[in-house]
Coordinates of C-alpha atoms and ligand atoms in Angstrom, one line a residue:
X1 CA 69.0 109.0 53.8
X2 CA 68.4 105.6 55.5
X3 CA 66.6 103.0 53.2
X4 CA 64.8 99.7 53.5
X5 CA 64.2 97.2 50.5
X6 CA 60.6 96.0 51.8
X7 CA 58.6 96.2 54.8
X8 CA 60.3 94.1 57.5
X9 CA 59.5 91.1 59.7
X10 CA 56.0 90.8 61.3
X11 CA 55.7 90.3 65.2
X12 CA 52.3 89.2 66.6
X13 CA 50.7 90.9 63.8
X14 CA 52.9 94.0 64.0
X15 CA 56.1 95.3 62.0
X16 CA 59.0 94.0 64.0
X17 CA 61.0 97.1 63.6
X18 CA 58.1 99.1 64.9
X19 CA 57.8 97.1 67.9
X20 CA 61.5 97.3 68.6
X21 CA 61.6 100.9 68.0
X22 CA 58.6 101.4 70.4
X23 CA 60.5 99.6 73.0
X24 CA 63.8 101.5 72.5
X25 CA 61.8 104.8 72.4
X26 CA 59.8 103.9 75.6
X27 CA 63.2 103.1 77.4
X28 CA 64.7 106.6 76.3
X29 CA 61.9 108.8 76.5
X30 CA 58.4 108.2 77.8
X31 CA 57.0 110.8 75.3
X32 CA 57.4 109.1 71.8
X33 CA 55.6 109.2 68.6
X34 CA 55.6 106.6 65.5
X35 CA 54.3 107.7 62.0
X36 CA 53.7 104.6 59.9
X37 CA 53.2 105.8 56.3
X38 CA 52.0 102.1 55.3
X39 CA 48.9 102.5 57.5
X40 CA 48.9 106.5 57.1
X41 CA 48.8 106.6 61.1
X42 CA 50.3 108.8 63.7
X43 CA 50.6 107.4 67.2
X44 CA 51.6 109.0 70.4
X45 CA 52.5 107.2 73.6
X46 CA 50.1 107.5 76.4
X47 CA 52.8 109.5 78.1
X48 CA 52.4 112.3 75.7
X49 CA 48.9 113.0 77.2
X50 CA 50.5 114.2 80.5
X51 CA 52.2 117.0 78.8
X52 CA 49.4 118.1 76.1
X53 CA 45.6 117.6 75.8
X54 CA 45.3 115.4 72.7
X55 CA 41.9 114.1 72.1
X56 CA 43.3 110.9 70.6
X57 CA 46.7 109.2 70.6
X58 CA 46.0 107.7 67.4
X59 CA 45.7 109.8 64.0
X60 CA 44.4 108.2 60.8
X61 CA 44.9 109.8 58.1
X62 CA 48.0 111.6 59.7
X63 CA 46.6 114.8 57.9
X64 CA 43.8 114.9 60.8
X65 CA 46.4 115.6 63.2
X66 CA 46.8 119.2 61.6
X67 CA 43.5 120.0 63.2
X68 CA 45.0 120.1 66.8
X69 CA 48.0 122.3 66.0
X70 CA 47.9 125.9 66.6
X71 CA 46.9 127.2 63.2
X72 CA 50.0 129.7 62.8
X73 CA 52.2 126.8 63.4
X74 CA 50.8 124.4 61.2
X75 CA 53.2 125.2 58.2
X76 CA 56.2 124.5 60.6
X77 CA 54.9 121.0 61.0
X78 CA 53.9 120.4 57.3
X79 CA 57.3 121.9 56.3
X80 CA 59.2 119.6 58.4
X81 CA 57.3 116.7 57.4
X82 CA 57.6 117.5 53.7
X83 CA 61.5 117.9 54.2
X84 CA 61.6 114.5 55.6
X85 CA 59.1 112.7 53.2
X86 CA 61.2 114.1 50.1
X87 CA 64.5 112.8 51.6
X88 CA 65.7 116.5 51.9
X89 CA 66.6 115.8 55.5
X90 CA 66.9 112.3 57.1
X91 CA 65.6 113.7 60.6
X92 CA 62.6 115.7 61.7
X93 CA 63.0 118.7 64.2
X94 CA 60.4 121.3 64.7
X95 CA 58.8 123.3 67.3
X96 CA 55.1 124.2 67.6
X97 CA 52.0 124.4 69.8
X98 CA 49.6 121.8 70.8
X99 CA 46.5 122.2 73.2
X100 CA 48.1 122.7 76.8
X101 CA 46.1 120.3 79.6
X102 CA 45.5 123.4 81.5
X103 CA 43.9 125.4 78.5
X104 CA 45.8 127.4 75.9
X105 CA 48.5 126.0 74.0
X106 CA 51.9 124.7 75.0
X107 CA 55.2 124.7 72.9
X108 CA 56.4 121.3 72.1
X109 CA 59.5 120.2 70.2
X110 CA 59.2 117.0 68.0
X111 CA 62.3 115.4 67.0
X112 CA 62.7 112.1 65.1
X113 CA 64.5 109.8 62.7
X114 CA 63.0 107.7 59.9
X115 CA 63.2 105.2 57.1
X116 CA 62.7 105.5 53.6
X117 CA 62.0 102.6 51.0
X118 CA 64.7 102.3 48.2
X119 CA 62.2 103.9 45.6
X120 CA 62.6 107.2 48.0
X121 CA 59.0 106.8 49.8
X122 CA 59.0 107.3 53.3
X123 CA 58.2 104.3 55.3
X124 CA 58.3 105.1 59.1
X125 CA 59.2 108.1 61.2
X126 CA 59.8 107.8 64.8
X127 CA 60.7 110.3 67.4
X128 CA 60.1 112.1 70.7
X129 CA 58.1 115.0 71.8
X130 CA 59.6 117.4 74.3
X131 CA 57.8 120.2 76.6
X132 CA 60.1 123.3 75.7
X133 CA 57.7 125.7 77.2
X134 CA 60.1 126.0 80.5
X135 CA 63.1 126.3 78.4
X136 CA 61.8 129.0 76.5
X137 CA 60.6 130.8 79.7
X138 CA 64.0 130.5 81.2
X139 CA 65.7 131.5 78.0
X140 CA 63.6 134.6 77.8
X141 CA 64.8 135.8 81.1
X142 CA 67.4 138.4 80.9
X143 CA 66.9 138.7 77.3
X144 CA 64.4 141.5 77.4
X145 CA 67.0 144.3 76.6
X146 CA 69.5 142.7 74.5
X147 CA 67.8 140.0 72.6
X148 CA 69.2 141.0 69.2
X149 CA 72.8 140.6 70.0
X150 CA 72.3 137.3 71.9
X151 CA 74.1 134.4 70.3
X152 CA 73.6 132.1 73.2
X153 CA 69.7 131.8 72.8
X154 CA 69.5 132.1 69.0
X155 CA 65.9 130.7 68.8
X156 CA 64.6 134.1 70.5
X157 CA 66.2 135.9 67.6
X158 CA 65.0 136.1 63.9
X159 CA 68.3 135.6 62.0
X160 CA 67.5 137.8 59.2
X161 CA 66.7 140.9 60.9
X162 CA 68.3 140.3 64.2
X163 CA 65.0 141.2 65.7
X164 CA 63.1 139.4 68.6
X165 CA 60.9 136.6 67.1
X166 CA 57.6 135.2 68.0
X167 CA 58.8 133.2 71.0
X168 CA 60.3 136.2 72.3
X169 CA 57.0 138.3 71.7
X170 CA 55.0 135.5 73.6
X171 CA 57.4 135.7 76.6
X172 CA 57.6 139.5 76.8
X173 CA 53.6 139.8 76.4
X174 CA 53.3 137.3 79.4
X175 CA 55.8 139.3 81.5
X176 CA 53.5 142.7 80.8
X177 CA 50.3 140.9 81.5
X178 CA 51.8 139.5 84.7
X179 CA 52.5 143.1 85.8
X180 CA 49.0 144.2 84.5
X181 CA 50.6 146.7 82.3
X182 CA 48.1 148.1 79.6
X183 CA 49.8 147.4 76.2
X184 CA 48.8 147.5 72.5
X185 CA 49.9 144.9 70.2
X186 CA 50.3 146.0 66.6
X187 CA 50.6 143.5 63.6
X188 CA 52.0 144.9 60.4
X189 CA 51.9 143.0 57.2
X190 CA 53.4 143.7 53.8
X191 CA 50.6 143.2 51.4
X192 CA 52.5 142.8 48.2
X193 CA 55.7 141.1 49.6
X194 CA 55.1 137.8 47.6
X195 CA 55.0 140.2 44.5
X196 CA 58.1 141.9 45.5
X197 CA 59.8 138.3 45.8
X198 CA 58.5 137.3 42.5
X199 CA 59.6 140.6 40.9
X200 CA 63.0 141.4 42.4
X201 CA 64.0 137.8 43.7
X202 CA 64.3 136.4 47.4
X203 CA 67.7 138.0 48.0
X204 CA 66.5 141.6 47.5
X205 CA 63.3 140.3 49.3
X206 CA 65.3 139.5 52.3
X207 CA 67.3 142.9 52.1
X208 CA 63.9 144.6 51.8
X209 CA 62.7 143.1 55.1
X210 CA 65.9 144.2 56.8
X211 CA 65.5 147.7 55.6
X212 CA 61.7 147.8 56.4
X213 CA 62.5 146.4 60.0
X214 CA 65.0 149.4 60.6
X215 CA 62.6 151.9 59.1
X216 CA 59.8 150.7 61.4
X217 CA 62.0 150.4 64.5
X218 CA 63.1 153.8 63.8
X219 CA 59.6 155.3 63.6
X220 CA 58.1 153.3 66.6
X221 CA 58.4 155.0 70.0
X222 CA 61.0 154.1 72.1
X223 CA 58.9 152.4 74.5
X224 CA 57.8 149.9 71.8
X225 CA 59.4 146.8 70.9
X226 CA 59.5 145.3 67.4
X227 CA 59.4 141.6 66.7
X228 CA 59.6 139.6 63.4
X229 CA 57.0 136.7 63.5
X230 CA 58.2 135.3 60.2
X231 CA 57.5 136.1 56.5
X232 CA 56.7 139.5 56.1
X233 CA 54.7 139.8 59.4
X234 CA 55.9 141.9 62.1
X235 CA 54.4 142.8 65.6
X236 CA 55.1 145.8 68.0
X237 CA 54.3 145.8 71.8
X238 CA 53.7 149.3 73.1
X239 CA 53.4 149.4 76.8
X240 CA 51.4 152.3 78.4
X241 CA 50.0 153.1 75.1
X242 CA 46.7 155.2 74.3
X243 CA 44.5 154.5 71.6
X244 CA 44.9 158.0 70.1
X245 CA 48.5 157.7 70.0
X246 CA 48.5 154.4 68.3
X247 CA 46.1 155.9 65.7
X248 CA 48.4 158.6 65.1
X249 CA 51.3 156.4 64.9
X250 CA 49.6 154.1 62.3
X251 CA 48.3 156.9 60.3
X252 CA 51.7 158.8 60.0
X253 CA 53.4 155.5 59.2
X254 CA 51.2 154.7 56.4
X255 CA 52.2 158.1 55.1
X256 CA 55.9 157.2 55.3
X257 CA 55.2 154.1 53.6
X258 CA 54.0 155.8 50.5
X259 CA 57.4 156.4 49.7
X260 CA 59.3 153.5 48.1
X261 CA 62.0 151.8 50.0
X262 CA 65.5 152.0 48.3
X263 CA 66.9 148.5 48.5
X264 CA 70.1 147.9 46.6
X265 CA 69.5 150.8 44.2
X266 CA 65.7 149.6 43.5
X267 CA 63.0 151.7 44.5
X268 CA 60.5 149.2 46.1
X269 CA 56.9 150.3 46.4
X270 CA 55.0 148.3 49.0
X271 CA 51.9 148.2 50.8
X272 CA 51.0 147.9 54.5
X273 CA 48.1 146.3 56.4
X274 CA 48.0 147.2 60.2
X275 CA 45.8 145.8 62.7
X276 CA 46.0 146.7 66.6
X277 CA 44.5 145.3 69.8
X278 CA 44.8 146.4 73.4
X279 CA 45.5 144.5 76.8
X280 CA 43.6 144.0 79.1
X281 CA 40.6 145.6 77.0
X282 CA 40.5 142.9 74.3
X283 CA 42.0 139.8 75.7
X284 CA 43.3 138.5 78.9
X285 CA 46.0 136.0 77.4
X286 CA 48.3 136.3 74.6
X287 CA 46.7 134.1 72.0
X288 CA 43.3 135.8 72.6
X289 CA 44.9 139.3 72.0
X290 CA 46.8 138.0 68.8
X291 CA 43.5 136.6 67.7
X292 CA 41.8 140.2 68.1
X293 CA 44.8 141.8 66.3
X294 CA 44.6 139.4 63.6
X295 CA 40.8 140.1 63.2
X296 CA 41.8 143.8 63.1
X297 CA 44.5 142.9 60.6
X298 CA 42.2 141.1 58.2
X299 CA 39.8 144.0 58.2
X300 CA 42.9 146.3 57.4
X301 CA 43.8 143.8 54.6
X302 CA 40.3 144.1 53.1
X303 CA 41.1 147.7 52.0
X304 CA 42.4 148.1 48.5
X305 CA 45.9 149.4 49.2
X306 CA 47.3 150.4 52.5
X307 CA 44.9 149.8 55.6
X308 CA 44.8 150.1 59.3
X309 CA 42.2 148.8 61.8
X310 CA 42.0 148.9 65.4
X311 CA 39.9 145.9 66.9
X312 CA 36.3 147.3 68.0
X313 CA 33.2 146.0 70.0
X314 CA 31.6 145.0 66.6
X315 CA 34.8 143.0 65.7
X316 CA 34.4 141.2 69.0
X317 CA 30.8 140.1 68.0
X318 CA 32.0 138.9 64.7
X319 CA 35.0 137.1 66.2
X320 CA 32.8 135.5 69.0
X321 CA 30.3 134.3 66.3
X322 CA 33.4 132.7 64.3
X323 CA 34.6 131.2 67.5
X324 CA 31.3 129.6 68.1
X325 CA 30.9 128.4 64.4
X326 CA 34.5 126.9 64.6
X327 CA 33.7 124.9 67.7
X328 CA 30.5 123.6 66.1
X329 CA 32.5 122.8 62.8
X330 CA 34.9 120.9 64.8
X331 CA 32.2 119.0 66.5
X332 CA 30.6 118.1 63.1
X333 CA 33.9 116.8 61.9
X334 CA 34.6 114.7 65.1
X335 CA 30.8 113.5 65.0
X336 CA 31.5 111.7 61.6
X337 CA 30.7 114.9 59.5
X338 CA 27.3 115.3 60.9
X339 CA 25.6 118.4 59.6
X340 CA 27.8 118.5 56.3
X341 CA 26.1 117.4 53.0
X342 CA 27.1 117.4 49.4
X343 CA 25.1 119.3 46.9
X344 CA 25.3 118.6 43.1
X345 CA 24.9 121.4 40.4
X346 CA 24.7 120.1 36.8
X347 CA 27.2 121.0 34.1
X348 CA 25.9 120.7 30.6
X349 CA 27.4 120.5 27.1
X350 CA 26.9 123.9 25.3
X351 CA 25.8 122.3 22.0
X352 CA 22.9 120.4 23.3
X353 CA 22.4 121.4 26.8
X354 CA 22.7 117.8 28.1
X355 CA 23.9 117.1 31.3
X356 CA 27.4 115.6 31.3
X357 CA 28.6 116.0 34.8
X358 CA 28.2 118.0 38.1
X359 CA 30.1 120.1 40.6
X360 CA 30.1 118.8 44.1
X361 CA 29.6 121.8 46.5
X362 CA 29.7 121.7 50.4
X363 CA 26.9 122.6 52.5
X364 CA 26.7 122.7 56.3
X365 CA 24.0 123.3 59.0
X366 CA 24.5 123.8 62.5
X367 CA 23.3 121.6 64.9
X368 CA 20.0 123.7 65.3
X369 CA 19.4 123.4 61.6
X370 CA 20.7 126.7 60.8
X371 CA 22.1 126.8 57.3
X372 CA 25.4 128.8 56.9
X373 CA 26.4 129.5 53.4
X374 CA 29.8 128.2 52.0
X375 CA 31.2 131.7 51.6
X376 CA 31.2 131.6 55.4
X377 CA 32.2 128.1 56.1
X378 CA 34.9 127.5 53.7
X379 CA 37.1 130.5 55.0
X380 CA 36.7 129.1 58.6
X381 CA 37.6 125.5 57.5
X382 CA 40.4 126.9 55.7
X383 CA 41.8 128.9 58.7
X384 CA 41.5 125.9 61.3
X385 CA 43.0 123.6 58.7
X386 CA 39.8 121.5 58.7
X387 CA 39.3 121.9 55.1
X388 CA 41.8 119.2 54.4
X389 CA 39.7 116.7 56.2
X390 CA 36.3 118.2 55.0
X391 CA 37.7 118.5 51.4
X392 CA 38.6 114.8 51.4
X393 CA 35.1 113.8 52.8
X394 CA 33.7 115.9 49.9
X395 CA 35.5 114.1 47.5
X396 CA 35.0 110.6 49.0
X397 CA 31.1 111.2 49.2
X398 CA 31.0 112.5 45.5
X399 CA 33.3 109.8 44.3
X400 CA 31.3 107.0 46.0
X401 CA 28.0 108.5 44.5
X402 CA 29.5 109.0 41.0
X403 CA 30.7 105.4 40.9
X404 CA 27.0 104.2 41.5
X405 CA 25.7 106.6 38.6
X406 CA 28.7 105.4 36.2
X407 CA 28.2 101.8 37.1
X408 CA 24.5 101.9 36.5
X409 CA 24.7 103.4 33.0
X410 CA 26.0 102.5 29.7
X411 CA 27.5 105.8 29.0
X412 CA 30.5 105.8 31.4
X413 CA 31.6 109.7 30.8
X414 CA 29.9 111.3 33.5
X415 CA 32.5 113.8 35.2
X416 CA 32.3 114.9 38.8
X417 CA 34.0 118.2 39.7
X418 CA 35.3 118.5 43.2
X419 CA 36.9 121.6 44.6
X420 CA 40.5 121.5 46.3
X421 CA 41.6 124.1 48.5
X422 CA 45.0 125.7 48.8
X423 CA 45.5 123.8 52.1
X424 CA 45.1 120.5 50.5
X425 CA 47.8 121.3 47.9
X426 CA 50.3 121.5 50.8
X427 CA 49.7 117.9 51.2
X428 CA 52.2 115.5 49.6
X429 CA 50.5 112.6 50.0
X430 CA 47.1 114.1 48.6
X431 CA 47.6 112.1 45.1
X432 CA 47.9 108.9 46.9
X433 CA 44.9 109.5 49.2
X434 CA 42.8 110.7 46.1
X435 CA 43.7 107.4 44.1
X436 CA 42.8 105.2 47.1
X437 CA 39.4 106.7 47.4
X438 CA 39.1 106.1 43.5
X439 CA 40.2 102.7 43.9
X440 CA 38.2 101.9 46.7
X441 CA 35.0 102.9 45.1
X442 CA 36.2 101.4 41.6
X443 CA 35.6 105.0 39.8
X444 CA 38.0 105.4 37.0
X445 CA 40.2 108.6 37.5
X446 CA 39.0 110.0 34.1
X447 CA 35.6 110.6 35.7
X448 CA 36.9 112.9 38.2
X449 CA 37.9 116.5 37.7
X450 CA 39.6 118.5 40.4
X451 CA 39.1 122.3 40.5
X452 CA 41.7 124.4 41.7
X453 CA 42.2 128.4 41.7
X454 CA 45.1 130.2 40.2
X455 CA 46.0 131.8 43.7
X456 CA 46.1 128.4 45.6
X457 CA 48.4 127.0 43.1
X458 CA 50.8 130.1 42.7
X459 CA 51.2 130.4 46.6
X460 CA 52.9 127.1 46.4
X461 CA 53.8 126.8 42.7
X462 CA 56.3 124.1 42.6
X463 CA 55.0 121.6 44.9
X464 CA 51.3 122.3 43.8
X465 CA 52.2 121.8 40.3
X466 CA 54.0 118.3 41.3
X467 CA 51.0 117.3 43.0
X468 CA 48.5 118.3 40.2
X469 CA 50.9 116.6 37.5
X470 CA 51.0 113.4 39.2
X471 CA 47.3 113.1 39.5
X472 CA 47.1 114.0 35.9
X473 CA 49.4 111.3 34.8
X474 CA 47.1 108.9 36.7
X475 CA 44.3 110.3 34.6
X476 CA 42.4 112.4 37.0
X477 CA 41.4 115.8 35.3
X478 CA 42.3 119.2 36.4
X479 CA 40.1 122.4 36.0
X480 CA 41.3 125.8 36.8
X481 CA 38.6 127.5 38.7
X482 CA 37.3 131.2 38.6
X483 CA 39.4 132.1 35.8
X484 CA 39.5 135.7 35.1
X485 CA 39.5 136.7 38.9
X486 CA 42.8 137.1 41.0
X487 CA 46.0 136.8 39.1
X488 CA 44.6 135.9 35.8
X489 CA 47.9 135.3 34.1
X490 CA 47.5 134.2 30.2
X491 CA 50.6 132.3 30.5
X492 CA 49.5 130.0 33.3
X493 CA 46.7 128.6 30.8
X494 CA 49.9 127.1 29.0
X495 CA 52.2 126.4 32.0
X496 CA 49.9 125.2 34.6
X497 CA 49.0 121.1 34.5
X498 CA 45.3 121.7 33.5
X499 CA 42.8 120.3 31.2
X500 CA 39.9 122.7 31.6
X501 CA 39.4 126.3 32.4
X502 CA 36.1 127.5 34.0
X503 CA 35.6 131.2 33.3
X504 CA 34.3 133.1 36.5
X505 CA 30.6 134.1 36.3
X506 CA 31.5 137.8 36.7
X507 CA 32.5 137.8 32.8
X508 CA 29.1 136.8 31.9
X509 CA 27.7 140.0 32.5
X510 CA 26.8 141.6 29.2
X511 CA 28.4 138.7 27.4
X512 CA 25.8 138.9 24.9
X513 CA 26.5 142.6 24.1
X514 CA 29.8 143.5 22.3
X515 CA 31.9 144.9 24.9
X516 CA 35.1 144.0 27.0
X517 CA 33.6 140.6 28.6
X518 CA 32.6 139.4 25.1
X519 CA 36.1 140.0 23.9
X520 CA 37.8 138.6 27.0
X521 CA 35.6 135.2 26.6
X522 CA 36.3 135.0 23.1
X523 CA 39.9 135.5 23.4
X524 CA 40.1 133.0 26.3
X525 CA 38.1 130.2 24.4
X526 CA 40.6 130.8 21.1
X527 CA 43.5 130.4 23.5
X528 CA 42.3 127.6 25.5
X529 CA 41.1 125.6 22.3
X530 CA 44.7 126.5 20.7
X531 CA 46.0 124.6 23.8
X532 CA 43.8 121.9 23.7
X533 CA 41.8 122.9 27.0
X534 CA 38.1 122.4 27.4
X535 CA 36.3 125.8 28.5
X536 CA 33.5 125.9 30.9
X537 CA 31.5 129.2 31.5
X538 CA 30.0 129.5 35.1
X539 CA 27.1 131.3 36.2
X540 CA 25.0 131.3 33.2
X541 CA 21.5 132.6 34.3
X542 CA 19.9 133.8 30.9
X543 CA 18.8 132.5 27.6
X544 CA 20.8 135.4 25.8
X545 CA 24.0 134.5 27.9
X546 CA 23.7 130.9 26.9
X547 CA 23.2 131.6 23.3
X548 CA 26.3 134.0 23.2
X549 CA 28.3 131.6 24.8
X550 CA 27.5 128.8 22.6
X551 CA 28.2 131.1 19.6
X552 CA 31.6 131.9 21.2
X553 CA 32.4 128.2 21.2
X554 CA 32.4 127.6 24.9
X555 CA 32.4 123.8 25.5
X556 CA 30.5 123.4 28.7
X557 CA 28.2 125.6 30.8
X558 CA 27.0 125.7 34.5
X559 CA 24.7 128.0 36.0
X560 CA 21.1 128.5 37.5
X561 CA 19.6 128.4 33.8
X562 CA 20.5 124.7 33.9
X563 CA 19.9 123.8 37.3
X564 CA 20.9 125.1 41.0
X565 CA 22.9 123.2 43.3
X566 CA 20.7 120.7 44.9
X567 CA 20.6 117.8 47.3
X568 CA 21.4 114.5 46.1
X569 CA 17.8 113.3 46.0
X570 CA 16.7 116.2 43.9
X571 CA 19.7 116.2 41.6
X572 CA 19.2 112.3 41.0
X573 CA 15.4 113.0 40.1
X574 CA 16.2 115.5 37.7
X575 CA 19.6 114.6 36.2
X576 CA 20.0 111.0 36.8
X577 CA 16.5 109.6 36.0
X578 CA 17.9 106.1 35.1
X579 CA 18.9 105.8 38.8
X580 CA 15.0 105.4 39.7
X581 CA 13.9 104.3 36.2
X582 CA 16.3 101.5 35.4
X583 CA 19.4 101.8 33.2
X584 CA 18.2 103.6 30.2
X585 CA 20.9 106.2 30.0
X586 CA 21.2 109.2 32.2
X587 CA 21.2 112.0 29.8
X588 CA 18.1 114.3 30.5
X589 CA 17.1 117.1 27.7
X590 CA 17.0 120.4 29.5
Ligands
C2E601 P1 32.8 127.8 43.1 O1 33.9 126.7 43.1 O2 33.0 129.0 42.0 O3 31.6 127.2 42.9 C1 30.4 127.8 42.2 C2 29.5 128.6 42.9 O4 28.7 129.2 42.1 C3 28.6 128.0 43.9 O5 28.6 128.7 45.1 C4 27.2 127.8 43.0 O6 26.1 127.9 44.0 C5 27.5 129.4 42.3 N1 26.6 129.4 41.0 C6 26.6 128.4 40.1 N2 25.6 129.1 39.0 C7 25.4 130.2 39.3 C8 24.7 131.2 38.7 O7 24.2 130.7 37.7 N3 24.4 132.3 39.3 C9 25.0 132.6 40.7 N4 24.8 133.6 41.2 N5 25.8 131.6 41.2 C10 25.9 130.4 40.6 P2 28.4 128.0 46.4 O8 27.7 126.7 46.2 O9 27.9 129.1 47.3 O10 29.8 127.7 46.7 C11 30.8 129.0 46.9 C12 32.2 128.6 47.0 O11 32.5 128.0 48.0 C13 32.6 127.8 45.6 O12 32.7 128.6 44.6 C14 34.0 127.0 46.1 O13 35.0 127.9 46.0 C15 33.5 126.9 47.9 N6 33.4 125.5 47.9 C16 32.3 125.0 48.0 N7 32.3 123.6 48.2 C17 33.4 123.5 48.5 C18 34.2 122.4 48.8 O14 33.9 121.3 49.0 N8 35.7 122.6 48.6 C19 36.3 123.7 48.7 N9 37.7 123.9 48.7 N10 35.6 124.8 48.3 C20 34.2 124.6 48.2
CA602 CA1 34.6 125.4 41.8
CA603 CA1 34.0 128.7 40.1

């Protein structure tokens, strides 16, 4: 790893090394980029705009660049950056898609080299951007029949299964489309693959994928071709196929998959989700068609165990609405977050019902003033990767506001809770970003609590825990949200770096009666207290629930009984009266 002791000489206000590098890069390749970790800025040379349609050449913070990357490729870019930033690799090399000038997306390869400070922190990353679309198309020619055995062009073959990969899929589909051959694409996903990996280990997981690929290849009709997209996702392209034949294949294959796979003497039980869409009916280009198959796949995934779904007209309407909302959300973000708002819901102490803090909750309205509920907005933001920027905006807005409340009051303990999404936990720079915001608005880290769900941490356990622990070391509090839903592992209460547990509102139903929910809450409270964790119950709507939870020794409560999420104005009027009436203490008796 190259290291540097301190930032080098300045030249006309700029880092001399950077200036020098730009000159060299410019001489070698017109299309280059510079990522400056000191200013958290990613800059592309103007020449890059000749190959890709970037709305800007400068991206601050660097995470904002994620929004233009083709969503499926985002992990490739973030993974490569992470490996460089952690010093795992001295160089960066990754292929992903960016918006093409003529519409759609274009494959590019980013290669670069960088510098780290002596303390291991990344300082600078500089490199080139290459258009590899032509290279890929050329490589794909002649590969159609014999891709699996090809050693000359390994980037079209998945090394684990020997199947053609996603790039190969693109080039084959384009070929079929050029020849106007009616074809179905089928996407297959192993729903419980993560559990299989966790239960049996990664090497058995890899062997299972190979066995599964062989089984699927065997059962698909001769005409169809199978590809591995990565992870546990496979796709098949079936030229000249009829809907009835595809339905029959999917149903029969789901039946076959009811039998466990025998892998290294282990009988592995797996569940499949299958989604299908058809060219030309459902889409005229590969990306459009893949999106339709993805919509069908999401529907299939929503089924309890195995599931199959074929893209329909109703799906198209839902999809078009989502696309429209997606465009509007992007516009809102680019337009300085216009249309977004932060609402605040009070959190009260269980003993005296006094407001001790609030949860910041995102709200969004379309330019026509139509309010779209968070349950629709958040998944869309997550899918497009915009959640990282919007999440930080919520945090900044809430921190700025809380700082005003805390500084105006003698009691400095007001706690603002802000939600973090799984996407944000992929960003290694997150602790620094958050601490910078706290610093900018002079709010103590102890006034901020970050809410994470078990699933968002578990999907990326090692790194997510590192990020949370480093924030916790600096005094920021961490809360485990929606506890009791999803994984709900009691061992997580002990192992995850958390200060607080928020019991999901589904457990409040009947909590006042004797029954499962009461025992569940009582057990969690006992366990949490023995581990010195604070416990908060969400969704308190009735007086009897309040009394029961207080008797069960829950520490904090949140719910409509004490206050709904409201706009800043309303929240301040009801819960921060000193904000208007002088500095007399914000506590309000409810
Ligand atoms: P959450 O984090 O579990 O937030 C609490 C949700 O419960 C809020 O829904 C709140 O309005 C609702 N709630 C609170 N008390 C009661 C009650 O007594 N009864 C009922 N029926 N509901 C109650 P909301 O505001 O619709 O948000 C839904 C979800 O959207 C949140 O669930 C959170 O997962 C997500 N979300 C909201 N804002 C953000 C954000 O800024 N970032 C991220 N990543 N997610 C957010
Ligand atoms: Ca929450
Ligand atoms: Ca919650």
